[in-house]
mmCIF file of C-alpha atoms and ligand atoms in Angstrom:
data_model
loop_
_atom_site.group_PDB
_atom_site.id
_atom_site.type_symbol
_atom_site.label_atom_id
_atom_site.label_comp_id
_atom_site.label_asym_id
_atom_site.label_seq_id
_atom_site.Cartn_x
_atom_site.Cartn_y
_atom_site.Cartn_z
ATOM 1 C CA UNK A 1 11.999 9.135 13.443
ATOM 2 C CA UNK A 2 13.782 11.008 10.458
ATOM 3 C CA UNK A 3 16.886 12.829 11.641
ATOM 4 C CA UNK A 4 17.632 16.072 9.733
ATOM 5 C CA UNK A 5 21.249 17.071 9.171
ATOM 6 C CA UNK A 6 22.342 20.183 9.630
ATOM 7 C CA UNK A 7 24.775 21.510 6.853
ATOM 8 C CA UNK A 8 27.862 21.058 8.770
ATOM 9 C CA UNK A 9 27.027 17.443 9.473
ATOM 10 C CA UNK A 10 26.079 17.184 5.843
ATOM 11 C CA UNK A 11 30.278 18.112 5.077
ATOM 12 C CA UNK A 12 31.133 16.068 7.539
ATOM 13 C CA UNK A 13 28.834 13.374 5.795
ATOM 14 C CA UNK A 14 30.118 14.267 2.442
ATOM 15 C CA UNK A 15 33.598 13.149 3.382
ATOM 16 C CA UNK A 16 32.667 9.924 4.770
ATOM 17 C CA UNK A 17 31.107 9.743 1.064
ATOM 18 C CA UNK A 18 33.685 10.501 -0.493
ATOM 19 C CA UNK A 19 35.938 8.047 1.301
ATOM 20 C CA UNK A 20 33.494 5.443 0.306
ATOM 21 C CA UNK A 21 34.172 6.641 -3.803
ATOM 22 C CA UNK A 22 37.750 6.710 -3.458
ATOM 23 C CA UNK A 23 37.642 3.068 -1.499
ATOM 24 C CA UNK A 24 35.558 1.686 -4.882
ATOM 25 C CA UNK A 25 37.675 3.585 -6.868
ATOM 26 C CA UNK A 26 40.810 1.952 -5.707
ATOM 27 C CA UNK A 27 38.955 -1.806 -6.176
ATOM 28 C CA UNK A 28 37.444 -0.714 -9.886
ATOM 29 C CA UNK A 29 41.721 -0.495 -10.734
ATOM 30 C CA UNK A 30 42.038 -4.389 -9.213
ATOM 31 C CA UNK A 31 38.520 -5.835 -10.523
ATOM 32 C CA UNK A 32 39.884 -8.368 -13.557
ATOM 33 C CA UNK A 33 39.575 -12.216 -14.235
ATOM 34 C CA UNK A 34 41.813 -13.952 -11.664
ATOM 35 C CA UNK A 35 41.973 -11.509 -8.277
ATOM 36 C CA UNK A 36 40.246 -12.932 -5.268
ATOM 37 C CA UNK A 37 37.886 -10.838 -3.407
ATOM 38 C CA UNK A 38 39.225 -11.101 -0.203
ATOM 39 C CA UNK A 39 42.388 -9.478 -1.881
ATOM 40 C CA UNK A 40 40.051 -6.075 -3.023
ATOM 41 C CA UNK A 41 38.748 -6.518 1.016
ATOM 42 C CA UNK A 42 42.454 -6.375 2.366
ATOM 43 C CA UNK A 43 42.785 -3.053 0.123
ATOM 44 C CA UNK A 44 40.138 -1.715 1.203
ATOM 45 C CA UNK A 45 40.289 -1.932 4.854
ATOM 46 C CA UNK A 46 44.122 -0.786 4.457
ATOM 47 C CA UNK A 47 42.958 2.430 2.620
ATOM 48 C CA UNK A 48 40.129 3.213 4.963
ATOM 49 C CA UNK A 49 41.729 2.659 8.047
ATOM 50 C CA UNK A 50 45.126 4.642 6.657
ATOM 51 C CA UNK A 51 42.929 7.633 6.104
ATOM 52 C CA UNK A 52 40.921 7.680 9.724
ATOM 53 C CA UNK A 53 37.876 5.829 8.908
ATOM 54 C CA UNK A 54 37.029 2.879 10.128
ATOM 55 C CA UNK A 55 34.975 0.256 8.193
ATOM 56 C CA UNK A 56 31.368 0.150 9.114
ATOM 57 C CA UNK A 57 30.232 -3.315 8.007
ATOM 58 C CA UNK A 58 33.315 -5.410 9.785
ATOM 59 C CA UNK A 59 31.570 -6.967 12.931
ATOM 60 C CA UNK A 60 28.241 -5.866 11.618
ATOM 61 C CA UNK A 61 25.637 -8.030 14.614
ATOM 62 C CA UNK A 62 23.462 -10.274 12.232
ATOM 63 C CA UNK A 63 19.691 -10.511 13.311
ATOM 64 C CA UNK A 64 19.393 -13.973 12.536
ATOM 65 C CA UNK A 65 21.967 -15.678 14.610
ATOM 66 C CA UNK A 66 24.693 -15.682 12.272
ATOM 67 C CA UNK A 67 28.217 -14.414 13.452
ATOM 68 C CA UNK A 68 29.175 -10.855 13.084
ATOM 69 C CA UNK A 69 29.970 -9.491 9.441
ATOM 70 C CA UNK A 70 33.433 -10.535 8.664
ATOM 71 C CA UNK A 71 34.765 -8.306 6.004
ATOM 72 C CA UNK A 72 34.905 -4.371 5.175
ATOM 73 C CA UNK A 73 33.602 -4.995 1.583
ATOM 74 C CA UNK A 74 30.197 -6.977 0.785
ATOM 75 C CA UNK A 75 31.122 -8.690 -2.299
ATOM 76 C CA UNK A 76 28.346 -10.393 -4.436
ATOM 77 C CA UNK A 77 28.673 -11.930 -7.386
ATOM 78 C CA UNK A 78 26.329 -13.424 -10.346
ATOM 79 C CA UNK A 79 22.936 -14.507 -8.688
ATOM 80 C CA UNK A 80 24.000 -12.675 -5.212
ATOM 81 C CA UNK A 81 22.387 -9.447 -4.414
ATOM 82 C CA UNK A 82 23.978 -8.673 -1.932
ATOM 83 C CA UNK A 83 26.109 -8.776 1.852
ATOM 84 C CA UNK A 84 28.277 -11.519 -0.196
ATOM 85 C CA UNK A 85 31.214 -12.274 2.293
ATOM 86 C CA UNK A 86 34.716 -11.880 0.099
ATOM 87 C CA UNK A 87 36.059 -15.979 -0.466
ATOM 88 C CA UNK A 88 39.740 -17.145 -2.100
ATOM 89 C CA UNK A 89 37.672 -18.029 -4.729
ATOM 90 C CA UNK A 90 39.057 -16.105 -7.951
ATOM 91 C CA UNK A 91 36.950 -13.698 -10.050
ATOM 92 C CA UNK A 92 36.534 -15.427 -13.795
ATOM 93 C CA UNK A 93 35.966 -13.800 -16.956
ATOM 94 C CA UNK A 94 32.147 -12.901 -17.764
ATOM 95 C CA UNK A 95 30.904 -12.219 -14.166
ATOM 96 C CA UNK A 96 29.245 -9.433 -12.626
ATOM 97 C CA UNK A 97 30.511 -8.114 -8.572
ATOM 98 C CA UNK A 98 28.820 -6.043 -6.422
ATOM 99 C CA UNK A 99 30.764 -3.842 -4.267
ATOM 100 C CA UNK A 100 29.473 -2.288 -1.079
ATOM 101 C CA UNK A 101 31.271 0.055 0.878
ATOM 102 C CA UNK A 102 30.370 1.650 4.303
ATOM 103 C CA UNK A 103 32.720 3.727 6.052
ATOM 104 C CA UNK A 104 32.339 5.694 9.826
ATOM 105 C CA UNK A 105 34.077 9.006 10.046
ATOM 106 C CA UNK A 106 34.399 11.629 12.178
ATOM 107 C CA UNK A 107 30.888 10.062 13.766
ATOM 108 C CA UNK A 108 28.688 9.810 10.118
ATOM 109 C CA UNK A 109 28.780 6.888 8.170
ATOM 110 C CA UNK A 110 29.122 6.982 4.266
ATOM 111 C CA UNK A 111 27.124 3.526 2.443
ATOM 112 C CA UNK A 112 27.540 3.130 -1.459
ATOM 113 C CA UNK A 113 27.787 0.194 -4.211
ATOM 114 C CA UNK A 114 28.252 -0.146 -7.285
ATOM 115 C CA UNK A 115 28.514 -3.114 -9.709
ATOM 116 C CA UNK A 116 31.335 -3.919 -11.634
ATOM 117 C CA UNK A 117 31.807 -6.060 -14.910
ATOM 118 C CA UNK A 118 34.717 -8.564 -14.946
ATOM 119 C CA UNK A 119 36.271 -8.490 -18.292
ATOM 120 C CA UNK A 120 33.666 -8.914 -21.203
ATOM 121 C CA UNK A 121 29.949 -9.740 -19.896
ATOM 122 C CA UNK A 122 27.287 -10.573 -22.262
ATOM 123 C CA UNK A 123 25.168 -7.809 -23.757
ATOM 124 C CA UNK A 124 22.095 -8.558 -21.916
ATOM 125 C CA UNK A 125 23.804 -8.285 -18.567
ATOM 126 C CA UNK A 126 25.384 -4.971 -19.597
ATOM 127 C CA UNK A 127 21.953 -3.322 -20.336
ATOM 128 C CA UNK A 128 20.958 -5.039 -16.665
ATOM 129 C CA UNK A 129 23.893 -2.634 -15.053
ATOM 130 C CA UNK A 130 23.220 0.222 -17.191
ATOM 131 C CA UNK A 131 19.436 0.206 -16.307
ATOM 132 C CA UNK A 132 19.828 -0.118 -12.411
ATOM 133 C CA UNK A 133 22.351 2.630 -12.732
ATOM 134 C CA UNK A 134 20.046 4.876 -14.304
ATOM 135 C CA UNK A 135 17.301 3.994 -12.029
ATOM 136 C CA UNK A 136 19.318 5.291 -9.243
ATOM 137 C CA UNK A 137 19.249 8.360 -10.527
ATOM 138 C CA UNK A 138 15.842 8.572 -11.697
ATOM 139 C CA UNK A 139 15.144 8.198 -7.788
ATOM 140 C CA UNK A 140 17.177 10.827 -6.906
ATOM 141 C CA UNK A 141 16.065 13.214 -9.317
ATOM 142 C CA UNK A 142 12.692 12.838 -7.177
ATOM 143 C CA UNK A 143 14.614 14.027 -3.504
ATOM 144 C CA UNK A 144 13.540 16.571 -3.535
ATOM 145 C CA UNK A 145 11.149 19.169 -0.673
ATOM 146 C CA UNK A 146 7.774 18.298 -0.639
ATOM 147 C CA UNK A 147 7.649 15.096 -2.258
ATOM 148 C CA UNK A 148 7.227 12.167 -0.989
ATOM 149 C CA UNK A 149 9.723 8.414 -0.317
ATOM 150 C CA UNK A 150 7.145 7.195 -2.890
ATOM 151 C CA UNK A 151 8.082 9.595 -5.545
ATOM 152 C CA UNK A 152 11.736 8.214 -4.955
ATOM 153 C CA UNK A 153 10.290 4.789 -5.360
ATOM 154 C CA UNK A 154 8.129 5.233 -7.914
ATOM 155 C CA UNK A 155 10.378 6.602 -10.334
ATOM 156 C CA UNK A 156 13.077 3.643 -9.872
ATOM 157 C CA UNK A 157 10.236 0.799 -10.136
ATOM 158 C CA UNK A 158 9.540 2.925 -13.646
ATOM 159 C CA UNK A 159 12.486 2.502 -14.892
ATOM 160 C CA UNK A 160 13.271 -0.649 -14.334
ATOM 161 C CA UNK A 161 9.581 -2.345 -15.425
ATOM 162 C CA UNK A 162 10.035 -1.219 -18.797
ATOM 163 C CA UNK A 163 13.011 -3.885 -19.125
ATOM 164 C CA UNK A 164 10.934 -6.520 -17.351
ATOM 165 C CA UNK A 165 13.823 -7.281 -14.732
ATOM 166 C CA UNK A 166 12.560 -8.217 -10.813
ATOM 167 C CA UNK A 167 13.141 -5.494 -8.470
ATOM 168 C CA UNK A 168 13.727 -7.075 -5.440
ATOM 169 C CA UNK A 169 11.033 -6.054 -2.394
ATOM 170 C CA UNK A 170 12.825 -7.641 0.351
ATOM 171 C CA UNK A 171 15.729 -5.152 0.696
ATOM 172 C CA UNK A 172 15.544 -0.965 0.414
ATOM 173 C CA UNK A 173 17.283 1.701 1.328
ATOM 174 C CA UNK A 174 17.518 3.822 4.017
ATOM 175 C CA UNK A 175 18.118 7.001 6.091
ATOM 176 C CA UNK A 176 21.683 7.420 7.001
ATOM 177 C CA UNK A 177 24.052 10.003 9.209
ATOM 178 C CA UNK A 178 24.925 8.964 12.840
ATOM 179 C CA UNK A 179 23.760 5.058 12.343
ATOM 180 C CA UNK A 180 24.622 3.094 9.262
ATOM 181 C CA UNK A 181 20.205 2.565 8.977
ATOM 182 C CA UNK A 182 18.181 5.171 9.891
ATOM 183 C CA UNK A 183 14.763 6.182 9.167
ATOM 184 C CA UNK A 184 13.074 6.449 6.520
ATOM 185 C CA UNK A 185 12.979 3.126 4.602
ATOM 186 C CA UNK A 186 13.471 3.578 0.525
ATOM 187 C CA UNK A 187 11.962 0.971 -1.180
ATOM 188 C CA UNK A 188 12.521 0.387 -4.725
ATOM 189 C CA UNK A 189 8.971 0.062 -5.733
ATOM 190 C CA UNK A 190 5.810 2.100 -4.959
ATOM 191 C CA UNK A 191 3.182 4.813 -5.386
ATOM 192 C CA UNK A 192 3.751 8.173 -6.426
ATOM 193 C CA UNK A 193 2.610 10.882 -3.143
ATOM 194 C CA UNK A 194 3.012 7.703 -0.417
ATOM 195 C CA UNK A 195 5.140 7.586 2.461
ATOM 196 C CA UNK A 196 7.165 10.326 4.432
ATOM 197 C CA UNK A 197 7.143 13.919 3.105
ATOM 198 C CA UNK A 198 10.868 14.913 2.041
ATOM 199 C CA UNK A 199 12.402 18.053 3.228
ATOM 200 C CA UNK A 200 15.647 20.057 4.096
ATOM 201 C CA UNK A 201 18.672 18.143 5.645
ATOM 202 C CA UNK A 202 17.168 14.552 4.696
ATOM 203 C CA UNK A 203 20.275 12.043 3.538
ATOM 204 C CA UNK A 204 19.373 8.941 2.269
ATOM 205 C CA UNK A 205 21.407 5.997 0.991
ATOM 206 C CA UNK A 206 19.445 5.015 -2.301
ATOM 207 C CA UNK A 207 20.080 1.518 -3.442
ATOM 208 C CA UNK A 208 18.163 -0.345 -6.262
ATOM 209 C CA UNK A 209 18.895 -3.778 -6.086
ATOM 210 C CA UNK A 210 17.343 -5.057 -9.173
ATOM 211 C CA UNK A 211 17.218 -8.981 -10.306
ATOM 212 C CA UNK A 212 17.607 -9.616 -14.216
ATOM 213 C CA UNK A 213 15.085 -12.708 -13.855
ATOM 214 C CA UNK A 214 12.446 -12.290 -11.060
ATOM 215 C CA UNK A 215 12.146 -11.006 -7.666
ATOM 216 C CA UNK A 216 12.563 -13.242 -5.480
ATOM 217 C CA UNK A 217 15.557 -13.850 -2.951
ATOM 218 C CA UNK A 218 16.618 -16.318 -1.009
ATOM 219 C CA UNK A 219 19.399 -15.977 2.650
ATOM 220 C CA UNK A 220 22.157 -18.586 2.053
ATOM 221 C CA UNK A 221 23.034 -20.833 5.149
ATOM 222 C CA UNK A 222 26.377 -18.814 5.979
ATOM 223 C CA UNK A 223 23.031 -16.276 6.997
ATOM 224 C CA UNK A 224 24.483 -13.200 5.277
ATOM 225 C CA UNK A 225 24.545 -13.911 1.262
ATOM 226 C CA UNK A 226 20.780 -13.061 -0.492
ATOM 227 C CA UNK A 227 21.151 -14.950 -3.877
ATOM 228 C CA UNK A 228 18.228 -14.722 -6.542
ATOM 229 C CA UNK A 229 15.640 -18.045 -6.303
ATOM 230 C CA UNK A 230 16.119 -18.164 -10.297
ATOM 231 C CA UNK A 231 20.011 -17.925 -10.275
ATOM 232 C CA UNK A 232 19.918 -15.288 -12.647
ATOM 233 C CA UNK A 233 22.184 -11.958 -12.352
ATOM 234 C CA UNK A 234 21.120 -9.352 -9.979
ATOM 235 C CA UNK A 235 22.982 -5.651 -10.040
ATOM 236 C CA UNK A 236 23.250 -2.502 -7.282
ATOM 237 C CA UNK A 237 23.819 0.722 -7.172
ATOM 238 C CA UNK A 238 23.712 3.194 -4.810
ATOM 239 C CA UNK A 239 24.683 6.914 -3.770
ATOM 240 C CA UNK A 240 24.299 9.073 -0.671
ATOM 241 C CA UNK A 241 22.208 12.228 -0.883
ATOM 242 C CA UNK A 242 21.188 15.096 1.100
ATOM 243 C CA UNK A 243 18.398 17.680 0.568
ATOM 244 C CA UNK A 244 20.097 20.667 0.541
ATOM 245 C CA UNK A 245 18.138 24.344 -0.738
ATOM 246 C CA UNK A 246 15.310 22.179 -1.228
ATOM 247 C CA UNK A 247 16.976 19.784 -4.406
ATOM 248 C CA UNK A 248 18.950 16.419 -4.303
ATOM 249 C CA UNK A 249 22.756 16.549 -3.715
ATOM 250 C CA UNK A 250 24.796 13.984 -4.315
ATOM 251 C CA UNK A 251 27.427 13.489 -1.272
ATOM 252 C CA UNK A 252 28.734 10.561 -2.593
ATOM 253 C CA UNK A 253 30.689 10.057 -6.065
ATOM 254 C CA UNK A 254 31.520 8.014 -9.044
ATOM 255 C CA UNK A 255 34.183 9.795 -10.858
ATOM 256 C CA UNK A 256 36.990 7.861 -9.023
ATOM 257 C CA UNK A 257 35.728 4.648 -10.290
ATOM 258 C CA UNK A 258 35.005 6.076 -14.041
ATOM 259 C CA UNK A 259 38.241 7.566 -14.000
ATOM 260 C CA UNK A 260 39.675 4.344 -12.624
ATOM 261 C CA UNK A 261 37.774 2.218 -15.270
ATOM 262 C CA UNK A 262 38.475 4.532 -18.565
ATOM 263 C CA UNK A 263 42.316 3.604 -17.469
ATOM 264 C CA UNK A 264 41.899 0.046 -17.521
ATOM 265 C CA UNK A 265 39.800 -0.106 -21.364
HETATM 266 MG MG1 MG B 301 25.461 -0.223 0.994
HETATM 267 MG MG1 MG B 302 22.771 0.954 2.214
#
């Protein structure tokens, strides 16, 4: 079942959003050859709980027997997609980290990634970020009344063919408000007209998770970590966004880590 939000609950929403973007833009400042992740996970947990939210992944119940999600931050890097558990291990020069936030405020959760380069990265793996970027917002640009979770699909699994880069099928996204995963599921591939019919007060955590070599994924034994089959780099993005007057909104925000980023050049 698809919960609609009212637009009070989408504010409320927005902020737990918006604590998310601040949160990622406070790790794009630390991101450099050298920190550990666990470090960026201390700092984020700090800032979230500091400012009344409480993180929304830490103790997370596995459904495959694995203990509880450890951390406040999913950190993957390289050939992980993603729900990477932050290590000592220091970032090097050259590699690629997704960051996943989720946040529970006020009773609504906010969920959003994005993927950051470490120092220089090769050209190829540059255009790999760029394009899953911009497919995230060729979905959106589909959220809109009337369509369809295909549309959403559709458009992403567009983009990102042209480049010839896997988009993985095993992970989507997802409904969000009260509970972290709601209804519907947003899958980065599909047919145009298929699936649930959008409308007013939908918010959905859109997340292309997109492979630069093939598709397929594989669970590490620590029964958290998905890591490409191939080894090659995989990127993610994603954004929370309501239907509100009918058109996509965008609740979520990546000026803080821009602004954050443009600092650090
Ligand atoms: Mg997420
Ligand atoms: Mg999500």
């Amino acid at each position: 079942m698809i919960y609609l939000k009212t637009r009070e609950e989408i504010e409320i929403m927005r902020e737990s959003a918006l604590m998310v973007s601040r949160t990622l833009g406070l790790i794009a400042k630390e991101v450099k050859p050298g920190v550990k992740p666990i470090y960026l996970d201390k700092l984020a947990e700090e800032y979230i709980r500091d400012n009344g939210g409480v993180p929304a992944f830490k103790g997370y119940k596995s459904h495959n027997g694995a203990p509880d999600f450890p951390a406040t931050l999913c950190i993957s890097i390289n050939e992980a997609v993603v729900h990477g558990i932050p290590t000592d291990k220091p970032l090097n020069e050259g590699d690629i980290i997704s960051v996943d936030c989720g946040v529970k405020k006020n009773g609504f959760f906010g969920d959003h990634a994005y993927t950051f380069a470490v120092g220089e990265i090769k050209p190829e793996v540059r255009q790999l970020l760029d394009v899953t970027k911009e497919s995230l917002y060729k979905g959106i640009e589909q959220m809109v009344s009337g369509n369809r979770v295909g549309d959403i699909s559709y458009a992403i699994q567009q983009h990102v063919k042209k480049q010839g880069y896997g988009i993985v099928e095993d992970l989507v996204g997802h409904g969000l408000g009260r509970n972290l995963h709601e209804d519907p599921q947003i899958p980065n591939y599909g047919r145009r007209s298929d699936g649930p019919k959008l409308s007013e007060g939908m918010v959905f955590a859109i997340e292309p998770m997109i492979n630069m070599g093939k598709k397929g994924i594989k669970l590490l034994k620590d029964g958290w970590t998905f890591v490409t089959v191939d080894g090659m780099p995989s990127a993610h993005f994603e954004h929370d966004v309501a239907i509100v007057n009918g058109k996509p909104e965008i609740l979520s925000s990546y000026a803080y880590i821009e602004e954050a980023l443009a600092l650090n050049k």
